[in-house]
Coordinates of C-alpha atoms and ligand atoms in Angstrom, one line a residue:
M1 CA 98.8 90.1 180.2
H2 CA 100.5 92.4 182.7
E3 CA 99.7 96.0 182.5
K4 CA 102.4 98.3 181.3
I5 CA 103.8 101.0 183.6
Y6 CA 102.0 104.3 183.0
M7 CA 103.9 107.3 181.6
K8 CA 102.1 110.6 181.9
R9 CA 104.2 112.8 179.6
P10 CA 106.8 111.8 177.0
V11 CA 110.5 112.2 177.0
V12 CA 112.4 113.5 173.9
E13 CA 114.1 110.5 172.3
I14 CA 117.2 111.4 170.2
D15 CA 118.4 108.5 168.0
G16 CA 122.0 108.3 166.8
D17 CA 124.6 106.3 164.8
E18 CA 126.4 103.1 164.3
M19 CA 126.7 100.5 167.2
A20 CA 125.1 103.0 169.6
R21 CA 122.0 103.1 167.4
V22 CA 121.9 99.3 167.3
M23 CA 122.1 99.1 171.1
W24 CA 119.4 101.8 171.3
S25 CA 116.8 99.9 169.5
L26 CA 117.6 96.6 171.2
V27 CA 117.4 98.2 174.7
K28 CA 114.0 99.7 173.8
E29 CA 112.7 96.5 172.2
L30 CA 113.9 94.1 175.0
L31 CA 113.9 96.2 178.2
L32 CA 111.5 99.1 177.8
E33 CA 108.6 98.6 175.4
P34 CA 107.4 95.3 176.9
Y35 CA 107.1 96.9 180.4
V36 CA 106.5 100.6 180.0
D37 CA 103.8 102.4 178.1
L38 CA 106.7 104.2 176.5
K39 CA 105.8 107.7 175.3
T40 CA 108.5 109.5 173.3
E41 CA 108.8 112.4 170.9
Y42 CA 111.3 110.9 168.4
Y43 CA 114.1 112.8 166.6
D44 CA 116.4 110.9 164.3
L45 CA 119.9 112.4 164.5
G46 CA 121.4 109.6 162.5
L47 CA 124.0 111.3 160.3
R48 CA 122.1 110.7 157.1
H49 CA 119.0 112.4 158.5
R50 CA 120.9 115.3 159.8
D51 CA 122.3 115.7 156.3
E52 CA 118.9 115.5 154.7
T53 CA 117.5 118.1 157.0
D54 CA 120.6 120.4 156.7
D55 CA 121.0 119.6 160.5
R56 CA 117.8 121.4 161.4
V57 CA 116.6 118.2 163.1
T58 CA 119.3 118.8 165.8
A59 CA 118.1 122.2 166.8
E60 CA 114.5 120.8 166.7
A61 CA 115.4 118.1 169.1
A62 CA 117.1 120.6 171.5
N63 CA 114.0 122.8 171.4
A64 CA 111.8 119.8 172.1
I65 CA 113.8 119.3 175.3
K66 CA 113.0 122.9 176.2
R67 CA 109.3 122.2 175.7
I68 CA 109.1 118.7 177.3
G69 CA 111.8 119.1 179.9
I70 CA 113.6 115.7 179.6
G71 CA 115.5 114.1 176.8
V72 CA 117.5 110.9 176.3
K73 CA 120.2 110.8 173.6
C74 CA 122.0 108.1 171.7
A75 CA 125.7 108.7 170.6
T76 CA 126.0 110.4 167.3
I77 CA 128.9 110.8 164.8
T78 CA 130.6 114.2 164.8
P79 CA 131.6 114.4 161.2
N80 CA 135.1 115.0 160.1
A81 CA 136.6 114.9 156.6
E82 CA 136.6 111.1 156.6
R83 CA 132.9 110.9 157.6
V84 CA 131.9 113.5 154.9
K85 CA 133.3 111.1 152.3
E86 CA 131.9 108.0 153.9
Y87 CA 128.4 109.3 154.1
G88 CA 128.6 111.7 151.1
L89 CA 127.6 114.6 153.2
K90 CA 126.7 118.1 152.0
N91 CA 128.6 119.6 154.9
E92 CA 130.8 118.8 157.8
W93 CA 127.9 119.4 160.3
P94 CA 128.8 120.5 163.8
S95 CA 128.8 118.2 166.8
P96 CA 125.1 117.6 167.8
N97 CA 126.1 117.7 171.5
A98 CA 127.6 121.2 171.0
T99 CA 124.4 122.3 169.2
I100 CA 122.1 120.9 171.9
R101 CA 124.3 122.5 174.7
K102 CA 124.1 125.8 172.9
V103 CA 120.3 125.7 173.0
L104 CA 119.9 124.5 176.5
G105 CA 123.0 125.9 178.2
G106 CA 123.9 124.1 181.4
T107 CA 126.5 121.7 182.7
I108 CA 127.5 118.1 181.9
F109 CA 127.7 115.7 184.9
R110 CA 129.7 112.6 184.3
K111 CA 128.6 109.8 186.6
P112 CA 130.3 106.4 186.8
I113 CA 128.2 103.3 187.2
L114 CA 129.7 101.1 189.9
L115 CA 129.7 97.3 189.7
R116 CA 130.9 95.3 192.7
N117 CA 133.3 93.3 190.6
V118 CA 135.0 96.2 188.9
I119 CA 137.2 97.5 191.6
P120 CA 138.1 101.2 191.3
A121 CA 141.8 102.1 191.0
V122 CA 141.5 103.9 194.4
R123 CA 140.6 101.3 197.0
S124 CA 138.6 103.6 199.2
W125 CA 136.1 104.6 196.4
K126 CA 132.8 103.0 197.2
K127 CA 130.3 105.5 195.7
P128 CA 130.2 107.4 192.5
I129 CA 132.2 110.6 192.1
V130 CA 130.4 112.9 189.6
I131 CA 132.4 115.5 187.8
A132 CA 130.7 118.7 186.7
R133 CA 132.8 120.6 184.2
H134 CA 132.1 124.2 183.4
A135 CA 132.2 123.9 179.6
F136 CA 132.8 127.6 179.0
G137 CA 135.7 129.9 178.8
D138 CA 139.2 129.5 180.4
I139 CA 142.0 128.6 178.0
Y140 CA 139.4 127.1 175.5
D141 CA 138.5 130.7 174.8
G142 CA 142.0 132.1 175.2
E143 CA 144.7 133.8 173.2
G144 CA 148.4 133.3 173.4
L145 CA 151.4 135.4 172.6
E146 CA 155.1 134.7 172.2
F147 CA 157.6 137.4 172.4
G148 CA 161.3 137.6 171.7
Q149 CA 162.7 140.0 174.2
S150 CA 162.0 141.5 177.7
G151 CA 159.1 143.9 178.0
Y152 CA 155.7 144.4 179.5
V153 CA 152.7 142.2 179.0
E154 CA 149.6 144.3 179.3
L155 CA 146.1 143.0 180.0
S156 CA 143.6 145.7 179.3
F157 CA 139.8 145.9 179.1
K158 CA 138.2 148.5 176.8
S159 CA 134.6 149.5 176.4
G160 CA 133.9 152.9 174.8
T161 CA 136.6 155.2 176.1
S162 CA 137.1 153.6 179.4
V163 CA 140.2 151.4 179.8
N164 CA 141.1 149.2 182.7
S165 CA 144.5 147.5 182.6
V166 CA 147.2 145.7 184.4
R167 CA 150.8 145.0 183.3
K168 CA 153.6 142.8 184.1
L169 CA 157.3 143.0 183.4
V170 CA 158.6 139.8 181.8
T171 CA 162.3 139.0 181.3
G172 CA 162.1 137.6 177.8
P173 CA 162.0 135.9 175.5
G174 CA 158.7 134.6 176.8
I175 CA 155.1 133.6 176.4
A176 CA 151.8 134.9 177.7
E177 CA 148.2 133.7 177.6
V178 CA 144.9 135.4 178.4
K179 CA 141.7 133.6 179.3
V180 CA 138.2 134.9 179.7
N181 CA 134.9 134.0 181.4
S182 CA 131.5 135.5 181.8
L183 CA 129.8 136.0 185.2
S184 CA 126.4 134.9 183.9
S185 CA 127.9 131.6 182.7
I186 CA 129.6 131.0 186.0
E187 CA 126.3 131.8 187.8
E188 CA 124.4 129.3 185.5
F189 CA 127.1 126.7 186.2
A190 CA 126.7 127.2 189.9
R191 CA 122.9 126.8 189.8
S192 CA 123.1 123.7 187.6
C193 CA 125.5 122.2 190.2
F194 CA 123.4 123.0 193.2
N195 CA 120.2 121.7 191.4
Y196 CA 122.0 118.4 190.4
A197 CA 123.3 117.9 193.9
L198 CA 119.8 118.4 195.4
D199 CA 118.2 116.0 192.8
E200 CA 120.8 113.3 193.5
R201 CA 121.1 114.0 197.2
M202 CA 124.9 114.2 197.0
D203 CA 127.3 116.6 198.6
L204 CA 128.8 119.2 196.4
W205 CA 132.4 120.3 196.2
F206 CA 133.7 123.2 194.3
A207 CA 137.5 123.5 194.0
A208 CA 139.8 126.1 192.5
K209 CA 142.9 128.1 193.5
D210 CA 141.6 131.4 194.8
T211 CA 144.7 131.9 197.0
I212 CA 146.8 132.3 193.9
S213 CA 144.3 133.4 191.3
K214 CA 142.9 136.3 193.3
V215 CA 140.6 137.7 190.7
Y216 CA 139.7 134.8 188.3
D217 CA 139.3 131.8 190.7
A218 CA 138.3 134.0 193.6
K219 CA 135.3 135.2 191.5
F220 CA 134.2 131.7 190.9
K221 CA 134.4 131.0 194.7
Q222 CA 132.5 134.1 195.5
I223 CA 129.7 133.4 193.0
F224 CA 129.3 129.9 194.2
G225 CA 129.3 131.0 197.9
E226 CA 126.7 133.8 197.3
I227 CA 124.3 131.7 195.2
Y228 CA 124.5 129.0 197.8
E229 CA 123.8 131.2 200.8
K230 CA 121.0 133.0 199.0
S231 CA 119.1 130.2 197.3
Y232 CA 120.3 126.8 198.3
A233 CA 121.6 126.7 201.9
Q234 CA 118.2 125.9 203.4
K235 CA 117.4 123.3 200.8
F236 CA 120.7 121.6 201.3
R237 CA 120.2 121.4 205.0
A238 CA 116.7 120.0 204.5
A239 CA 118.1 117.4 202.2
G240 CA 121.0 116.6 204.6
I241 CA 123.7 117.4 202.1
T242 CA 126.6 119.9 202.2
Y243 CA 128.4 122.3 199.9
S244 CA 132.1 122.8 200.4
Y245 CA 134.7 124.9 198.8
F246 CA 138.3 123.5 198.7
L247 CA 141.5 124.6 197.3
I248 CA 142.0 122.3 194.3
D249 CA 145.2 120.7 195.6
D250 CA 143.5 120.0 198.9
A251 CA 140.5 118.5 197.1
L252 CA 142.8 116.2 195.1
S253 CA 144.4 114.8 198.3
R254 CA 141.0 114.4 199.9
V255 CA 139.5 112.6 196.9
V256 CA 142.0 109.7 197.1
R257 CA 141.1 109.2 200.7
S258 CA 137.4 109.6 200.3
E259 CA 134.8 106.9 199.7
G260 CA 133.2 109.0 196.9
G261 CA 129.5 109.9 196.9
F262 CA 129.8 113.5 195.9
V263 CA 129.6 115.9 193.0
W264 CA 132.8 117.7 192.2
A265 CA 132.4 121.0 190.3
A266 CA 135.4 122.3 188.4
K267 CA 136.4 125.0 186.0
N268 CA 136.7 124.1 182.4
Y269 CA 140.3 123.1 182.2
D270 CA 140.3 121.4 185.6
G271 CA 137.1 119.5 184.7
D272 CA 138.6 118.4 181.4
I273 CA 141.5 116.7 183.2
L274 CA 139.5 115.5 186.2
S275 CA 136.8 113.8 184.2
D276 CA 139.4 111.6 182.4
L277 CA 141.2 110.9 185.6
I278 CA 138.1 110.0 187.6
S279 CA 136.5 108.0 184.7
S280 CA 139.5 105.8 184.2
G281 CA 139.8 105.4 188.0
F282 CA 136.3 103.9 188.1
G283 CA 136.7 101.5 185.1
S284 CA 135.7 102.4 181.6
L285 CA 133.9 104.7 179.3
A286 CA 131.3 102.1 178.8
L287 CA 130.4 102.4 182.5
M288 CA 129.8 106.1 182.5
T289 CA 126.7 108.3 181.9
S290 CA 126.7 111.9 181.0
E291 CA 123.8 114.1 182.1
L292 CA 123.2 117.6 180.9
Y293 CA 121.4 119.9 183.4
S294 CA 120.3 123.3 182.3
P295 CA 120.0 126.2 184.8
D296 CA 116.3 126.3 183.9
G297 CA 115.8 122.6 184.9
F298 CA 115.9 120.9 181.5
K299 CA 117.7 117.5 181.5
E300 CA 119.3 115.3 178.9
F301 CA 120.7 111.9 179.6
E302 CA 123.2 109.9 177.5
A303 CA 126.0 107.3 177.6
A304 CA 129.4 109.0 177.8
H305 CA 130.9 106.8 175.1
G306 CA 130.6 107.3 171.3
T307 CA 129.1 105.3 168.5
V308 CA 131.7 102.4 168.9
Q309 CA 132.5 102.4 165.2
R310 CA 134.9 99.4 165.3
H311 CA 132.2 97.1 166.8
Y312 CA 129.6 98.4 164.2
Y313 CA 131.7 97.3 161.3
A314 CA 132.2 93.9 162.9
Y315 CA 128.4 93.8 163.4
L316 CA 127.7 94.6 159.8
K317 CA 129.9 91.7 158.7
G318 CA 127.8 89.5 160.9
E319 CA 130.5 88.9 163.5
P320 CA 129.4 88.5 167.1
V321 CA 129.8 91.7 169.0
H322 CA 130.4 92.3 172.7
T323 CA 129.5 95.9 173.0
N324 CA 128.5 96.9 176.5
P325 CA 124.9 98.4 176.6
I326 CA 125.1 99.3 180.3
A327 CA 125.6 103.1 179.9
T328 CA 122.8 103.2 177.3
I329 CA 120.4 101.4 179.7
F330 CA 121.4 103.9 182.4
A331 CA 120.8 106.8 180.2
W332 CA 117.2 105.6 179.7
T333 CA 116.7 104.8 183.4
G334 CA 118.0 108.3 184.3
A335 CA 115.5 109.9 181.9
L336 CA 112.6 107.8 183.0
R337 CA 113.4 108.3 186.7
A338 CA 113.5 112.1 186.1
R339 CA 110.2 111.8 184.2
G340 CA 108.6 109.8 187.0
R341 CA 109.8 112.4 189.6
A342 CA 108.6 115.4 187.6
D343 CA 105.2 113.8 186.8
D344 CA 104.6 112.3 190.3
T345 CA 104.4 108.8 188.8
P346 CA 106.6 106.8 191.2
Q347 CA 106.0 103.5 189.4
L348 CA 108.1 104.8 186.5
S349 CA 110.9 105.8 188.8
M350 CA 110.7 102.5 190.6
F351 CA 110.9 100.7 187.2
S352 CA 114.2 102.5 186.6
D353 CA 115.5 101.3 189.9
T354 CA 114.4 97.7 189.1
L355 CA 116.0 97.8 185.6
E356 CA 119.3 99.0 187.1
W357 CA 119.1 96.3 189.7
A358 CA 118.6 93.7 186.9
V359 CA 121.8 95.0 185.1
K360 CA 123.8 94.8 188.3
K361 CA 122.5 91.3 189.2
T362 CA 123.4 90.1 185.7
V363 CA 127.1 91.2 186.1
E364 CA 127.6 90.8 189.9
A365 CA 125.6 87.8 190.8
D366 CA 125.3 85.9 187.6
G367 CA 128.8 86.7 186.3
V368 CA 127.5 87.4 182.8
M369 CA 129.6 90.2 181.3
T370 CA 130.5 91.8 178.0
K371 CA 134.2 91.6 177.1
D372 CA 135.2 95.0 178.4
V373 CA 133.8 94.3 181.9
A374 CA 135.1 90.7 181.9
S375 CA 138.6 92.1 181.3
M376 CA 138.4 94.3 184.4
S377 CA 136.4 92.0 186.6
A378 CA 137.8 90.9 190.0
I379 CA 135.7 87.7 189.8
P380 CA 136.0 85.4 186.9
P381 CA 133.0 85.7 184.6
S382 CA 130.7 82.7 184.3
H383 CA 130.0 83.7 180.8
V384 CA 131.5 86.4 178.4
A385 CA 128.4 87.5 176.7
T386 CA 127.6 89.1 173.3
L387 CA 125.5 92.2 173.3
Q388 CA 122.4 90.1 172.6
E389 CA 123.1 87.5 175.3
F390 CA 123.8 90.2 177.8
L391 CA 120.5 91.9 177.1
T392 CA 118.6 88.7 177.2
R393 CA 119.9 87.9 180.7
V394 CA 119.1 91.4 181.9
Q395 CA 115.6 90.9 180.6
E396 CA 115.3 87.6 182.5
N397 CA 116.4 89.3 185.7
L398 CA 114.0 92.2 185.1
E399 CA 111.1 89.8 184.6
L400 CA 112.1 88.0 187.8
A401 CA 112.1 91.3 189.7
L402 CA 108.8 92.4 188.2
G403 CA 107.3 89.1 189.3
R404 CA 106.8 88.0 185.8
G405 CA 109.4 85.3 185.7
E406 CA 106.9 82.5 185.9
Q407 CA 105.3 83.7 182.6
K408 CA 108.2 82.3 180.6
Ligands
LIG1 P1 133.9 105.5 171.2 O1 132.8 105.3 170.3 O2 133.5 105.8 172.6 O3 134.8 104.2 171.2 C1 136.1 104.1 171.5 C2 136.5 102.7 172.0 O4 136.1 102.5 173.3 C3 135.8 101.6 171.2 O5 136.4 101.3 170.0 C4 135.8 100.5 172.3 O6 137.1 99.9 172.4 C5 135.5 101.2 173.6 N1 134.1 101.4 173.8 C6 133.4 102.5 173.9 N2 132.1 102.3 174.2 C7 132.0 100.9 174.4 C8 131.0 100.1 174.8 N3 129.7 100.5 175.0 N4 131.2 98.8 174.9 C9 132.4 98.3 174.7 N5 133.5 99.0 174.3 C10 133.3 100.4 174.2 O7 134.8 106.7 170.7 P2 135.5 107.0 169.3 O8 135.9 105.7 168.6 O9 136.5 108.0 169.6 O10 134.3 107.7 168.4 C11 133.5 107.0 167.5 C12 132.4 108.0 167.0 O11 131.6 108.4 168.1 C13 133.0 109.2 166.4 O12 132.4 109.5 165.1 C14 132.7 110.3 167.4 O13 132.3 111.5 166.7 C15 131.5 109.8 168.1 N6 131.3 110.2 169.5 C16 130.1 110.7 169.9 C17 129.8 111.0 171.2 C18 128.5 111.5 171.6 O14 127.6 111.5 170.8 N7 128.3 111.8 172.8 C19 130.9 111.0 172.1 C20 132.1 110.5 171.7 C21 132.3 110.2 170.4 P3 137.5 98.6 171.6 O15 137.4 98.9 170.1 O16 138.9 98.4 172.0 O17 136.6 97.4 171.9
LIG2 MG1 139.7 115.4 178.8

């Protein structure tokens, strides 16, 4: 009997729905529980249980992350009218991710998982490019106006009796839009980005268009610059990383010539677009993790993809499924690595590295891939694996790396 790797404190484990839930339990059973003395505080956010608890379980899970510091989450169904019918729900409950983010605040970092045989669309990209999107304000919180003739569009701020306004003559008919943001939200965003870059030892970019947007974007630039100088410049120098501000068009031309390896922070709308562009540039949704960092240092890790419904119905019919568990595995390794660092238990962080190595070896060296990866692979797969087969091979490689291969 080999001893299991010690875990000092638990992580919050948030279970979910459909195929993602199936992968969740397989990953635990095959790749975690045999090797790690896994301590978790478990919350079942499967749709039925959310419904039974009138969605209280979601807020409880979020608050548990505040208490324990680190969480790992399985994809969950965000109900729509169809799902209300399918599950006979009492209510069209809100997106769990939105609820959790409301409790924790913070920023989502989308990080691609690079495999040697999945060549990025941009040849020079050798390292991950992480997109940090400020999920607050901008046009997502905007108002629009259409008008039928020439006139003045006025933007005014009122509080009590004081009024502050600007106006602009428009030769109509025309349209106008207003967007808003809050300085405290921008400050939190900046701090989350600086903390993430430090944790990951990656350079940080922030890009906007302050030369044109002289109030709105300029304020973002100013806040990032001030917080950096005051609280992070020294830590960045010590870590050997840099913070740079770029005009967003300059950043775009730089990114296609870069080799990657940095965090790119963007305003809400820019981040919406960039995250889709960068993720498809690196491969697929199944090779992408999503990490929520709160300004207070709480962290939640998950796969970026959803519950993979189509595969789940095939699975229920007993058909072989080729769902890719890599992002689920990396959500767990992210959480366990963070736990290991926070608790000063390096064996736990090292286990995460080893498990990630086993995944990469399975695909890159053994040529064993799920269908989605096989279809993008630059080398022909030696075997197109089902979910089970893939996990079994990862387990074999993990045992090998842990020096337990001979046990089999
Ligand atoms: P999805 O579950 O990400 O799946 C979309 C398609 O992407 C799948 O049908 C599959 O394509 C491919 N795919 C995604 N993950 C894969 C994986 N691990 N392995 C192989 N292929 C994968 O998105 P969706 O269909 O839009 O949403 C389904 C449910 O997930 C919805 O109820 C939604 O509310 C929820 N959702 C949850 C989260 C979250 O909790 N973070 C995020 C997004 C969506 P093929 O069918 O072509 O194989
Ligand atoms: Mg988008």
